Structures are given as structure tokens and as C-alpha cells.
JSON list of C-alpha atoms in Angstrom, two decimals:
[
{"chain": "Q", "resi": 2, "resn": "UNK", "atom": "CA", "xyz": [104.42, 103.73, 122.39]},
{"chain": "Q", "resi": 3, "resn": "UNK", "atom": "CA", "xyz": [107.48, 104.57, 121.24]},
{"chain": "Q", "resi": 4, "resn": "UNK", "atom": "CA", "xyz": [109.14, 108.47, 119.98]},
{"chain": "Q", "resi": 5, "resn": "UNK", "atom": "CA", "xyz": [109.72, 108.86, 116.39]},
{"chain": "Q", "resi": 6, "resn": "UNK", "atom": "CA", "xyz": [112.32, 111.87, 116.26]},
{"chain": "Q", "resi": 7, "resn": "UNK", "atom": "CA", "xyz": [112.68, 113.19, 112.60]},
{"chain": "Q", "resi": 8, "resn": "UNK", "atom": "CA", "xyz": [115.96, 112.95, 110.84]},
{"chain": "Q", "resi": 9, "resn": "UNK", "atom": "CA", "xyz": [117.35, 116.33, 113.44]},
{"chain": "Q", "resi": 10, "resn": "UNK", "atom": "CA", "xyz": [116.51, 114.23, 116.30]},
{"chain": "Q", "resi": 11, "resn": "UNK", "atom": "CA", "xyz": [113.47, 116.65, 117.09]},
{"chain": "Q", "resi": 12, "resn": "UNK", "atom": "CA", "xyz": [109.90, 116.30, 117.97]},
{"chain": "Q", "resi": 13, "resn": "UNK", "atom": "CA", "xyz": [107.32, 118.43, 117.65]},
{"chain": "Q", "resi": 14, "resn": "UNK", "atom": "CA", "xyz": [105.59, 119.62, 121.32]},
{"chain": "Q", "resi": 15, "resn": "UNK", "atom": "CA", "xyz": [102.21, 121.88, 120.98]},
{"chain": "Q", "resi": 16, "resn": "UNK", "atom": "CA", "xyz": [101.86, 123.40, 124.50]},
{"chain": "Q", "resi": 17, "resn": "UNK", "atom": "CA", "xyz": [98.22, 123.69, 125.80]},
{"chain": "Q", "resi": 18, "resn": "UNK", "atom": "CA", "xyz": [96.94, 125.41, 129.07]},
{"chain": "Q", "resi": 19, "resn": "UNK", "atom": "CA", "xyz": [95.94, 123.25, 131.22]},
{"chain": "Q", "resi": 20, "resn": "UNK", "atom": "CA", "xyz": [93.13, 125.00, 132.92]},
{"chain": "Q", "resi": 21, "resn": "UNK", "atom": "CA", "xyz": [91.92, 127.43, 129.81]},
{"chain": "Q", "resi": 22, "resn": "UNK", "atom": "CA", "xyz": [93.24, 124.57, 127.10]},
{"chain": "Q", "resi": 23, "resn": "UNK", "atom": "CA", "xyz": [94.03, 127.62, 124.97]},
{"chain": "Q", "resi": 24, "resn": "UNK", "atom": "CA", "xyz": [96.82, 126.79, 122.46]},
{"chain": "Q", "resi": 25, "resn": "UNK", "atom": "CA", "xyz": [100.15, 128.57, 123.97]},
{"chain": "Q", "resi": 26, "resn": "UNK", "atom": "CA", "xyz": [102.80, 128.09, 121.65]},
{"chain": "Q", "resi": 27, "resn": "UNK", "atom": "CA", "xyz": [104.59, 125.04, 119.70]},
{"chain": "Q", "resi": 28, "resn": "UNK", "atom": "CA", "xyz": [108.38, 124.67, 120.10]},
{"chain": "Q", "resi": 29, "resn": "UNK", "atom": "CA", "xyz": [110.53, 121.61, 119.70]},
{"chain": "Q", "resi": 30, "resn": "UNK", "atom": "CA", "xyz": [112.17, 118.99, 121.66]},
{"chain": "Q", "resi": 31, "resn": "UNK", "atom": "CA", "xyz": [114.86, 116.13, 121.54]},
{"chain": "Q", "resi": 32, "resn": "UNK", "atom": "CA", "xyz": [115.64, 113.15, 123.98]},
{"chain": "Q", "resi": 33, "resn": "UNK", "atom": "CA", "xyz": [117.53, 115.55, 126.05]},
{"chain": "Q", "resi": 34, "resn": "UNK", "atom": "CA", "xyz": [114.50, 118.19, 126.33]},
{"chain": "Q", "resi": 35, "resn": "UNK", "atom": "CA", "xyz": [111.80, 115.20, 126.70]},
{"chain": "Q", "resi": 36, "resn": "UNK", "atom": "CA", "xyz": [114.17, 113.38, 129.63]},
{"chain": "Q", "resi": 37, "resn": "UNK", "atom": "CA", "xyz": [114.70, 116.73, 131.42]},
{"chain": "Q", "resi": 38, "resn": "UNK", "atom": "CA", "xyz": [110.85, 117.49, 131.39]},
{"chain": "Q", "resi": 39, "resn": "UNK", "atom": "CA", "xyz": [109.96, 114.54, 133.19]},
{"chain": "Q", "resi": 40, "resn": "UNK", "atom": "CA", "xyz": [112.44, 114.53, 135.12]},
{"chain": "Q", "resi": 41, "resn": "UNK", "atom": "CA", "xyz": [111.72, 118.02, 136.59]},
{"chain": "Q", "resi": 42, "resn": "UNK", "atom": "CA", "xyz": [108.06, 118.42, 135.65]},
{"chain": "Q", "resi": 43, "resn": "UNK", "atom": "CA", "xyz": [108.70, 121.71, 133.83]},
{"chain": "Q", "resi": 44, "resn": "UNK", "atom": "CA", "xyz": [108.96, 122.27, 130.14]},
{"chain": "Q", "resi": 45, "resn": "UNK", "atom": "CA", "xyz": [112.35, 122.31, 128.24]},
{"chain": "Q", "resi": 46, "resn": "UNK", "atom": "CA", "xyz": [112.61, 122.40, 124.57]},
{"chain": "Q", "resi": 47, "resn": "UNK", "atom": "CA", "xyz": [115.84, 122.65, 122.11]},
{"chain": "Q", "resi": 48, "resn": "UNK", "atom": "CA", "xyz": [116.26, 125.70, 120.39]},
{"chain": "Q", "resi": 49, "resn": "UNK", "atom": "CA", "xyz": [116.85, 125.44, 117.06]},
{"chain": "Q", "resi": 50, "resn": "UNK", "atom": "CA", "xyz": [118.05, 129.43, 116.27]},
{"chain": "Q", "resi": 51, "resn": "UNK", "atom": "CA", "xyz": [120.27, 128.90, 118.94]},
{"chain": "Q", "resi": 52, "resn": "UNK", "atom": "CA", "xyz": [121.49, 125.17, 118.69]},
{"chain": "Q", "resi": 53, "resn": "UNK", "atom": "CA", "xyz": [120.82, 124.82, 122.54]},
{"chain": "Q", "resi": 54, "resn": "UNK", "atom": "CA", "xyz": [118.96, 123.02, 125.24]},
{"chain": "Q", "resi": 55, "resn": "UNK", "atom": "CA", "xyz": [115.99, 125.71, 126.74]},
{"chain": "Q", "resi": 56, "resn": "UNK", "atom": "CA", "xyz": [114.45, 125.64, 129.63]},
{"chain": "Q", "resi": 57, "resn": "UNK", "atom": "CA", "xyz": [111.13, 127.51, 129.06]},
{"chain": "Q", "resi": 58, "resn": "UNK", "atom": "CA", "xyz": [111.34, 130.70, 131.62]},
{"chain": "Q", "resi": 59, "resn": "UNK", "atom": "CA", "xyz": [114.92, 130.17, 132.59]},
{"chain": "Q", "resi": 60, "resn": "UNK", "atom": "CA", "xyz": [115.02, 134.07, 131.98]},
{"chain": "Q", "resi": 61, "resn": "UNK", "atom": "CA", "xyz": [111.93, 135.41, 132.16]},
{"chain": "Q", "resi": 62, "resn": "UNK", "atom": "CA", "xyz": [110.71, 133.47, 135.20]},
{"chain": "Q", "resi": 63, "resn": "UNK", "atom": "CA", "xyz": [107.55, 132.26, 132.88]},
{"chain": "Q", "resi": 64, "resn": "UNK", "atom": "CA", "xyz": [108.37, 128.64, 133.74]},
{"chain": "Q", "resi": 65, "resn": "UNK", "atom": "CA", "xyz": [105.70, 125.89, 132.59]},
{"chain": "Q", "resi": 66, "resn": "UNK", "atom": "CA", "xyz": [104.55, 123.38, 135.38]},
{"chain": "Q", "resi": 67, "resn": "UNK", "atom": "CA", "xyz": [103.93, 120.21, 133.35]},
{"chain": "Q", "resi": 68, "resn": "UNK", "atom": "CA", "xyz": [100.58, 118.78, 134.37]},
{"chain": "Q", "resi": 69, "resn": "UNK", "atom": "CA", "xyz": [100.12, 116.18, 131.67]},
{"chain": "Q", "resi": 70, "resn": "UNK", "atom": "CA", "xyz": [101.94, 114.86, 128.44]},
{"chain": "Q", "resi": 71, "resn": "UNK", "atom": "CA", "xyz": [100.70, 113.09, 125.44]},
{"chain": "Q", "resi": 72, "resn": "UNK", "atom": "CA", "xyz": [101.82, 111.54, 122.13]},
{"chain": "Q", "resi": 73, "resn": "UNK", "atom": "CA", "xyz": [100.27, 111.46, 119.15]},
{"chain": "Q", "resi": 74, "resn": "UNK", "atom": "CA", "xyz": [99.58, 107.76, 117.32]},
{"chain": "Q", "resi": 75, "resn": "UNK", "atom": "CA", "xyz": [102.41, 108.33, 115.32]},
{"chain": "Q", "resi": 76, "resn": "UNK", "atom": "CA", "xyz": [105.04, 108.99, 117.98]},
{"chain": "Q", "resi": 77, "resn": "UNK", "atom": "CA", "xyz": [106.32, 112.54, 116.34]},
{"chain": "Q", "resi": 78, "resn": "UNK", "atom": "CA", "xyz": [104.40, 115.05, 118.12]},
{"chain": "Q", "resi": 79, "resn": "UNK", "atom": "CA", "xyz": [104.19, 116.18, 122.11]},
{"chain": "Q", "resi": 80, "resn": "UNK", "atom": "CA", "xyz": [100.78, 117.51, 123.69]},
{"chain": "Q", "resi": 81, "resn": "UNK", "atom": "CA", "xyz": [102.09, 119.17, 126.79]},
{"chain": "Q", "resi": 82, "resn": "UNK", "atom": "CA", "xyz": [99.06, 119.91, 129.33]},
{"chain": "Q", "resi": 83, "resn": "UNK", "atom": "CA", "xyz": [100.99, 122.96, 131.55]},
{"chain": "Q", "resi": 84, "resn": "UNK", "atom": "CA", "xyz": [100.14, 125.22, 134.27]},
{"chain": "Q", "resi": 85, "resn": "UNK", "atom": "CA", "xyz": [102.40, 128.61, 132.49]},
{"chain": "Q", "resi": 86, "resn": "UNK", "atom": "CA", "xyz": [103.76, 131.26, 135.42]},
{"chain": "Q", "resi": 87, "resn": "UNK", "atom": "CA", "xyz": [102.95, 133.71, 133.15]},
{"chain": "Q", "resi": 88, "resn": "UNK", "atom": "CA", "xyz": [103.20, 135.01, 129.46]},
{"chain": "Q", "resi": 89, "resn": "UNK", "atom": "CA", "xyz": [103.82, 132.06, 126.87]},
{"chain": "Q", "resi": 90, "resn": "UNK", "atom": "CA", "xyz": [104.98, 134.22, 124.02]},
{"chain": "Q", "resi": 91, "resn": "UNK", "atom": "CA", "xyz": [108.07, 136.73, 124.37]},
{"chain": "Q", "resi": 92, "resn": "UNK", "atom": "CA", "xyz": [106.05, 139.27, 122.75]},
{"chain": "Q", "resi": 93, "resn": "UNK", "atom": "CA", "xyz": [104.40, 139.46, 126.45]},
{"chain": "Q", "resi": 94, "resn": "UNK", "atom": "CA", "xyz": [100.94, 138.08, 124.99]},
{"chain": "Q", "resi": 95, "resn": "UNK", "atom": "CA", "xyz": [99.20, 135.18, 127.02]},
{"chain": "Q", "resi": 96, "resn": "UNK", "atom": "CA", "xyz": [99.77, 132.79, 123.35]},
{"chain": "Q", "resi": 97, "resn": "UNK", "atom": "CA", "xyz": [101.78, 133.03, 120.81]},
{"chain": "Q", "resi": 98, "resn": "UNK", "atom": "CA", "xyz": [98.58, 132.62, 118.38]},
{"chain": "Q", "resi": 99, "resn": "UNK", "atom": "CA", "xyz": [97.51, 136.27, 118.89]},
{"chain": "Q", "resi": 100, "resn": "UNK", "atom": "CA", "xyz": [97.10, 136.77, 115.81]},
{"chain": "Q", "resi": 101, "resn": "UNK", "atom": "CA", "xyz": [94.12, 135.46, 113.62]},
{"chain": "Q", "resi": 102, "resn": "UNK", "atom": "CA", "xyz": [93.98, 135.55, 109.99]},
{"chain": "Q", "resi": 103, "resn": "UNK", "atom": "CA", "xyz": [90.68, 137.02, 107.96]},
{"chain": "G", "resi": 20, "resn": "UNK", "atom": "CA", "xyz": [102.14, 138.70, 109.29]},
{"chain": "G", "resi": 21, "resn": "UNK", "atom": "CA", "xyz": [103.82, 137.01, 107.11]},
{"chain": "G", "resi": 22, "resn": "UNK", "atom": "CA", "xyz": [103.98, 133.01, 106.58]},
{"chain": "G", "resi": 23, "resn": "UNK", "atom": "CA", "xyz": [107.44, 131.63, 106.89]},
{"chain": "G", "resi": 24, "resn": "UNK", "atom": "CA", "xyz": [107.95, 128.45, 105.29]},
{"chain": "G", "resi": 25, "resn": "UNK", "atom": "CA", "xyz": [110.81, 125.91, 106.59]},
{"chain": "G", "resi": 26, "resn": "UNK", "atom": "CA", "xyz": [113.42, 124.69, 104.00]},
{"chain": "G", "resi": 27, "resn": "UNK", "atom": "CA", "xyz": [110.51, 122.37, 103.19]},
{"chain": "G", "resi": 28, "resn": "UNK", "atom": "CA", "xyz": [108.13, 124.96, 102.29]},
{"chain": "G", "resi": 29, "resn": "UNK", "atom": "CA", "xyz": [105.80, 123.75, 105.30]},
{"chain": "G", "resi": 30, "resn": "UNK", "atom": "CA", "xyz": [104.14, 124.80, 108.28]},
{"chain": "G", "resi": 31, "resn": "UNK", "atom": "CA", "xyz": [103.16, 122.91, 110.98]},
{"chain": "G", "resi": 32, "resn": "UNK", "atom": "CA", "xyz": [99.77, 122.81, 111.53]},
{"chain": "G", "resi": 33, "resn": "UNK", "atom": "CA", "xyz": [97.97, 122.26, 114.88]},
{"chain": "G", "resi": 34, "resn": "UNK", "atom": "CA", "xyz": [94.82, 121.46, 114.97]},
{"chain": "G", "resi": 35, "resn": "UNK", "atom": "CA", "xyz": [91.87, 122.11, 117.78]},
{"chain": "G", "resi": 36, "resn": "UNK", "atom": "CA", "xyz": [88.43, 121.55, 118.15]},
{"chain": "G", "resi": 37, "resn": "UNK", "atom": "CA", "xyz": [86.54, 124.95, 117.97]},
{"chain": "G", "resi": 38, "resn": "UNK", "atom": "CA", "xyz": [83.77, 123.74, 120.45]},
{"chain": "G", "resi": 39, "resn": "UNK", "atom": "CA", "xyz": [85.88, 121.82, 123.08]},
{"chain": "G", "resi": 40, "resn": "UNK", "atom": "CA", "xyz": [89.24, 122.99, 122.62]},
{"chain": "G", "resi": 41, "resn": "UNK", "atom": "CA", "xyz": [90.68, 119.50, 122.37]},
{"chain": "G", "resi": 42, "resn": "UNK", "atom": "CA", "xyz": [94.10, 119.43, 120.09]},
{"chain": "G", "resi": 43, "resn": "UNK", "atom": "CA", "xyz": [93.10, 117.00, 117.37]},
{"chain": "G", "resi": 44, "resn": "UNK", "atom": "CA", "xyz": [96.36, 116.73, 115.72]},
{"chain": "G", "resi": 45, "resn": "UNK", "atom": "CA", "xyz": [99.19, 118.21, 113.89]},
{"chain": "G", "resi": 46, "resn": "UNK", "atom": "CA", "xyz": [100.06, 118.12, 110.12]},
{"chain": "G", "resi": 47, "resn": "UNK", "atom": "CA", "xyz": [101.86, 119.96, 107.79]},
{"chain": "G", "resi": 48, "resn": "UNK", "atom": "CA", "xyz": [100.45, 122.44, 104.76]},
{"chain": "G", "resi": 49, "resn": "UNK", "atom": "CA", "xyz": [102.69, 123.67, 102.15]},
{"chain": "G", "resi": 50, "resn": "UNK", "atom": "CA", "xyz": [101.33, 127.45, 100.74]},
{"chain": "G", "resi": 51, "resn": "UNK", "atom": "CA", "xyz": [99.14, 125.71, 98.43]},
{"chain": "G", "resi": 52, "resn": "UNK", "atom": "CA", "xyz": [97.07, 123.75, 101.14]},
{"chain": "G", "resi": 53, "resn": "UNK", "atom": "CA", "xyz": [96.84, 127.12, 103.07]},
{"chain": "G", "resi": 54, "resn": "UNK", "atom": "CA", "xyz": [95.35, 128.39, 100.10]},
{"chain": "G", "resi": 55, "resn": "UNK", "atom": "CA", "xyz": [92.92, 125.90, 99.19]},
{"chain": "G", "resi": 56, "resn": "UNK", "atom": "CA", "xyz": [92.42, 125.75, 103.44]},
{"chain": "G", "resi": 57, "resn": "UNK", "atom": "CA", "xyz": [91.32, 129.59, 102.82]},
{"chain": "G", "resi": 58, "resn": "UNK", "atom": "CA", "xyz": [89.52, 129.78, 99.92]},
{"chain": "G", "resi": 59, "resn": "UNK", "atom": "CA", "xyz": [87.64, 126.66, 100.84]},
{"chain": "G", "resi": 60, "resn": "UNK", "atom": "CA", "xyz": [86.51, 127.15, 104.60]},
{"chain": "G", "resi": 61, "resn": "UNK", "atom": "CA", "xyz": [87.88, 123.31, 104.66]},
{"chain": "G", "resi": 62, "resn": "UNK", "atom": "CA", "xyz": [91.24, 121.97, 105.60]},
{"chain": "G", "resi": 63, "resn": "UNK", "atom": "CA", "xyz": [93.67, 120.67, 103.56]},
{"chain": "G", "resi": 64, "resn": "UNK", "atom": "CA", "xyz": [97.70, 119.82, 104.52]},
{"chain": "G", "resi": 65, "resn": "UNK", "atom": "CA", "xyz": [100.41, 118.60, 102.84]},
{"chain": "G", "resi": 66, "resn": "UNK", "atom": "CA", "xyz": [101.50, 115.01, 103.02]},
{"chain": "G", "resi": 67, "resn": "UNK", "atom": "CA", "xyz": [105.21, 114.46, 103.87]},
{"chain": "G", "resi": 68, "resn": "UNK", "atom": "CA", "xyz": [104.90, 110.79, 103.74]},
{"chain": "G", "resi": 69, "resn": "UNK", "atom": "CA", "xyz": [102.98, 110.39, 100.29]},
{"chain": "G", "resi": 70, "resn": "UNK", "atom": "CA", "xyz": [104.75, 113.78, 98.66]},
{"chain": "G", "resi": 71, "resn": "UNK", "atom": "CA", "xyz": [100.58, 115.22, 97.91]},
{"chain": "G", "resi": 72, "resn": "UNK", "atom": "CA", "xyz": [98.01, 117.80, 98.80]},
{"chain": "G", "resi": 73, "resn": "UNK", "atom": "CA", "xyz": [95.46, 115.69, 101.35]},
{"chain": "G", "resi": 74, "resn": "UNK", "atom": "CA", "xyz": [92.35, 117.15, 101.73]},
{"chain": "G", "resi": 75, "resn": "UNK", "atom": "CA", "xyz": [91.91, 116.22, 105.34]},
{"chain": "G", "resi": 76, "resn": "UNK", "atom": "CA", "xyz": [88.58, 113.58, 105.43]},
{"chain": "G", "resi": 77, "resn": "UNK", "atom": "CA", "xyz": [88.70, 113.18, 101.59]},
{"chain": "G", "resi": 78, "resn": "UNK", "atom": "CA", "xyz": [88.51, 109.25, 102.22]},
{"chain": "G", "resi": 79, "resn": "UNK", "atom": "CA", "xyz": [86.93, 108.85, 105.52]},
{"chain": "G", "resi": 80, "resn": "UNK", "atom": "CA", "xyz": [84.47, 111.93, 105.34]},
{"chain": "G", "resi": 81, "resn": "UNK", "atom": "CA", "xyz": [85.75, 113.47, 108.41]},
{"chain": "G", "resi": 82, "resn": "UNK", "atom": "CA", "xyz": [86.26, 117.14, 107.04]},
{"chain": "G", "resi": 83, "resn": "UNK", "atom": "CA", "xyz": [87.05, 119.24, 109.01]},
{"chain": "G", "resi": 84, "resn": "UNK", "atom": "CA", "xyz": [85.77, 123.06, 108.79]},
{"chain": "G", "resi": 85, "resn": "UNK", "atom": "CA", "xyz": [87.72, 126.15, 109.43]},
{"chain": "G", "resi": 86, "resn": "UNK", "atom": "CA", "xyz": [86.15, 127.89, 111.96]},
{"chain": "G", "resi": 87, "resn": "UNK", "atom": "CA", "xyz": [89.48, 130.61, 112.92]},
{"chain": "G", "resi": 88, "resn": "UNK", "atom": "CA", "xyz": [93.10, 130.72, 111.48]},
{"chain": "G", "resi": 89, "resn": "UNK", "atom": "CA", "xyz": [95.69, 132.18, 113.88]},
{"chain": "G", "resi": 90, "resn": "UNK", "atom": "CA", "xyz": [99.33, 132.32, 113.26]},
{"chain": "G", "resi": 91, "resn": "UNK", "atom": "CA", "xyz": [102.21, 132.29, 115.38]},
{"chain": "G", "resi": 92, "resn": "UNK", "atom": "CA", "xyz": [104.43, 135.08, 116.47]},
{"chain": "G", "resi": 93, "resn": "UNK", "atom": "CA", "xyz": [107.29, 134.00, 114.34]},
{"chain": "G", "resi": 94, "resn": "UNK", "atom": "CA", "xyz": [104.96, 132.95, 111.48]},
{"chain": "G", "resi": 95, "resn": "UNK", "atom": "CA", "xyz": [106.21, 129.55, 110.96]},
{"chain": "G", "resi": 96, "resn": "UNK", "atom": "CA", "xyz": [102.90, 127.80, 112.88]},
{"chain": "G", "resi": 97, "resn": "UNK", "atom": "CA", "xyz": [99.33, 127.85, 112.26]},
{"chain": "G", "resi": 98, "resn": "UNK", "atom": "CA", "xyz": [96.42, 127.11, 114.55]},
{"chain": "G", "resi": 99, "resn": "UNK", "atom": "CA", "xyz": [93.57, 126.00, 112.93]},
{"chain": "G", "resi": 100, "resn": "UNK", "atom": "CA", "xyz": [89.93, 125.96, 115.06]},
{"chain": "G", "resi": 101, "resn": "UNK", "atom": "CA", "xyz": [87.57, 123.49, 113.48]},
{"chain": "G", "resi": 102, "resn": "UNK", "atom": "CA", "xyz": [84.36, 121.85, 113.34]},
{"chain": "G", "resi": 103, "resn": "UNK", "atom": "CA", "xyz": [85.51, 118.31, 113.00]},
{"chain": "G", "resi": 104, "resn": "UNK", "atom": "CA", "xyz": [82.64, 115.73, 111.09]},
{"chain": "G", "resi": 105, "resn": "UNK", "atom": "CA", "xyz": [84.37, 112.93, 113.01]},
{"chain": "G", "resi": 106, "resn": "UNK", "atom": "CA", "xyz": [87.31, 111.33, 113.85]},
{"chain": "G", "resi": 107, "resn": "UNK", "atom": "CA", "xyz": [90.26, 113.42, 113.27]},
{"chain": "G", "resi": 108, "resn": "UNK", "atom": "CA", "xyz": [92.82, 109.84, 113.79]},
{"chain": "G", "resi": 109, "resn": "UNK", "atom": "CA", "xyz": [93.12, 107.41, 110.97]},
{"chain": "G", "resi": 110, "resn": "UNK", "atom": "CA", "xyz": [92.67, 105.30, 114.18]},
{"chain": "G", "resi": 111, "resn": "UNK", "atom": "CA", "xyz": [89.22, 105.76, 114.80]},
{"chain": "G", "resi": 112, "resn": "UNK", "atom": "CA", "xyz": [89.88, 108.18, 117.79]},
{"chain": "G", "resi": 113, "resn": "UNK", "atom": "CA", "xyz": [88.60, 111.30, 118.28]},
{"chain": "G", "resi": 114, "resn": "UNK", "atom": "CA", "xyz": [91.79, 112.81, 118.77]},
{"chain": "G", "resi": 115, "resn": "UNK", "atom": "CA", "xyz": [95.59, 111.88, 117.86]},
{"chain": "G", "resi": 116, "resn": "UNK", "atom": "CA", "xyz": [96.78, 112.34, 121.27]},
{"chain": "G", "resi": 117, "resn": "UNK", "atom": "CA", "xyz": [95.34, 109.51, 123.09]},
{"chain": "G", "resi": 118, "resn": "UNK", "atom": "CA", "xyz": [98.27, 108.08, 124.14]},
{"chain": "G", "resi": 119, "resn": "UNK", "atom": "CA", "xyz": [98.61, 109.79, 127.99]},
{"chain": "G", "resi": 120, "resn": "UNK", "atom": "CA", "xyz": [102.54, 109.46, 128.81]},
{"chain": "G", "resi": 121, "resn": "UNK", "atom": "CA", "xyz": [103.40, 108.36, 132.72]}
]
């Protein structure tokens, strides 16, 4: 099974607790970001605001243990299974999906 | 909370099993498939591939109903929870993530 990066070189990665399985937050990675977060079991993503490689807690200490990692049948899209520190979101909430639409 | 649309005019859309929790897959939905995804308690995306709303199960008869709509903190991802008729992969499997990377 093979990666399919789009035409930025990205892939989408949907980060799931892996205890609760609650939805945490969806971010975006390239080769770089997918070879460091195997290499070192924790989650890094590229940041496309900032043009940079991320590792997920490198300043709030909310690192992601990476406890399983899938890809979808079309090769474009990460399911990372973690085990979070803490807080997902930077707003402090558990998931970035705190909010739910009526 | 607002939507924010990509240069596109998508979201991404992840997709997770009300009942289990299991992340079924991830697709895309223009504001027009979030509208019809609203007013119709079913889901519908956007197809990047064949340029086309794609009511999700139209062929196969796997719909998929909404069961909770949660977007992100930055507005550019939605989480749908659903009550899946079937299969949510065109390959027969119950999810798109089957493929469990070593």
C-alpha cells in the first residue's frame, strides 16, 4: 500500500484516541512528518500557516504517543491511533470538535 | 462558528460511526453538500475526482445518517457521527482504514 500525497506533497492524518476513540483533531502531514512519526512513535505533522515541520506538543508538552497507524484504500489519508499527554486542541479542550452544530 | 472553505471551497470531512466510534472515512463537501447533509439528516460530499455532488450510498445503498455535526476549532473540518446502512468502502469493507501500517 502505497501514499498518495496531493499535488502540496500533503496527506491528510485524522487523529483518534486510542483508549476513548474520540475524534481529536485532523492536521496534515508530508514524507518528512510520516518518516519522523515512525521513527519516534510520536506524532509530527507540517504546518501549513507556518510552512514548517511540527512536532505535536513540542511547546505545550501535549505530545501524542503513537499507538497505531492506518491508511485509507486510497493511500491519501492517515488514521493515527494515539495515547495524547494532554489537551489535543490549543483552545485547552480535550478535541478540537467541541463544537456541534444544531 | 463559522465554516471556512479552502481555496477549493471544501472541507474535509471525517467520518465516524455513531455507535462504535470507528472512523469510516474521509471525504470532502463543498457548502452545498453541507447543506443538503443538513437539511437532509443524510450525507452527501463533494467529489474531487468526478467534479459532482455524491450523495454518499446513492449507488450501493449504504447511506449513511447524520446522527451529530461537530466542527473544528478553526472551522475548516467537520466530524460527522453516523448510522452507516453498510459498508462505508467502495471496497466492501466496513471501514476505509483497513490497511494497519507496521
Amino acid at each position: 500500500m502505497e501514499f498518495k500525497f496531493d499535488d502540496r506533497g500533503l496527506l491528510t492524518a485524522v487523529v483518534q484516541d486510542a483508549t476513548t476513540n474520540e475524534v481529536l483533531m485532523v492536521a496534515w502531514m508530508n514524507a518528512e512528518a510520516v518518516r519522523l512519526t515512525r521513527q519516534t512513535g510520536e506524532v509530527w505533522f507540517w504546518s501549513r500557516s507556518r510552512n514548517e515541520l511540527w512536532r505535536k506538543g513540542a511547546t505545550s508538552g501535549n505530545i501524542m504517543r503513537v499507538h497505531e497507524l492506518r491508511l485509507d484504500c486510497n493511500g491519501d489519508t492517515l488514521l493515527l491511533k494515539v495515547d495524547p499527554a494532554g489537551p489535543a486542541c490549543h483552545t485547552g479542550e480535550r478535541s478540537c470538535f467541541f463544537n456541534v452544530l444544531t
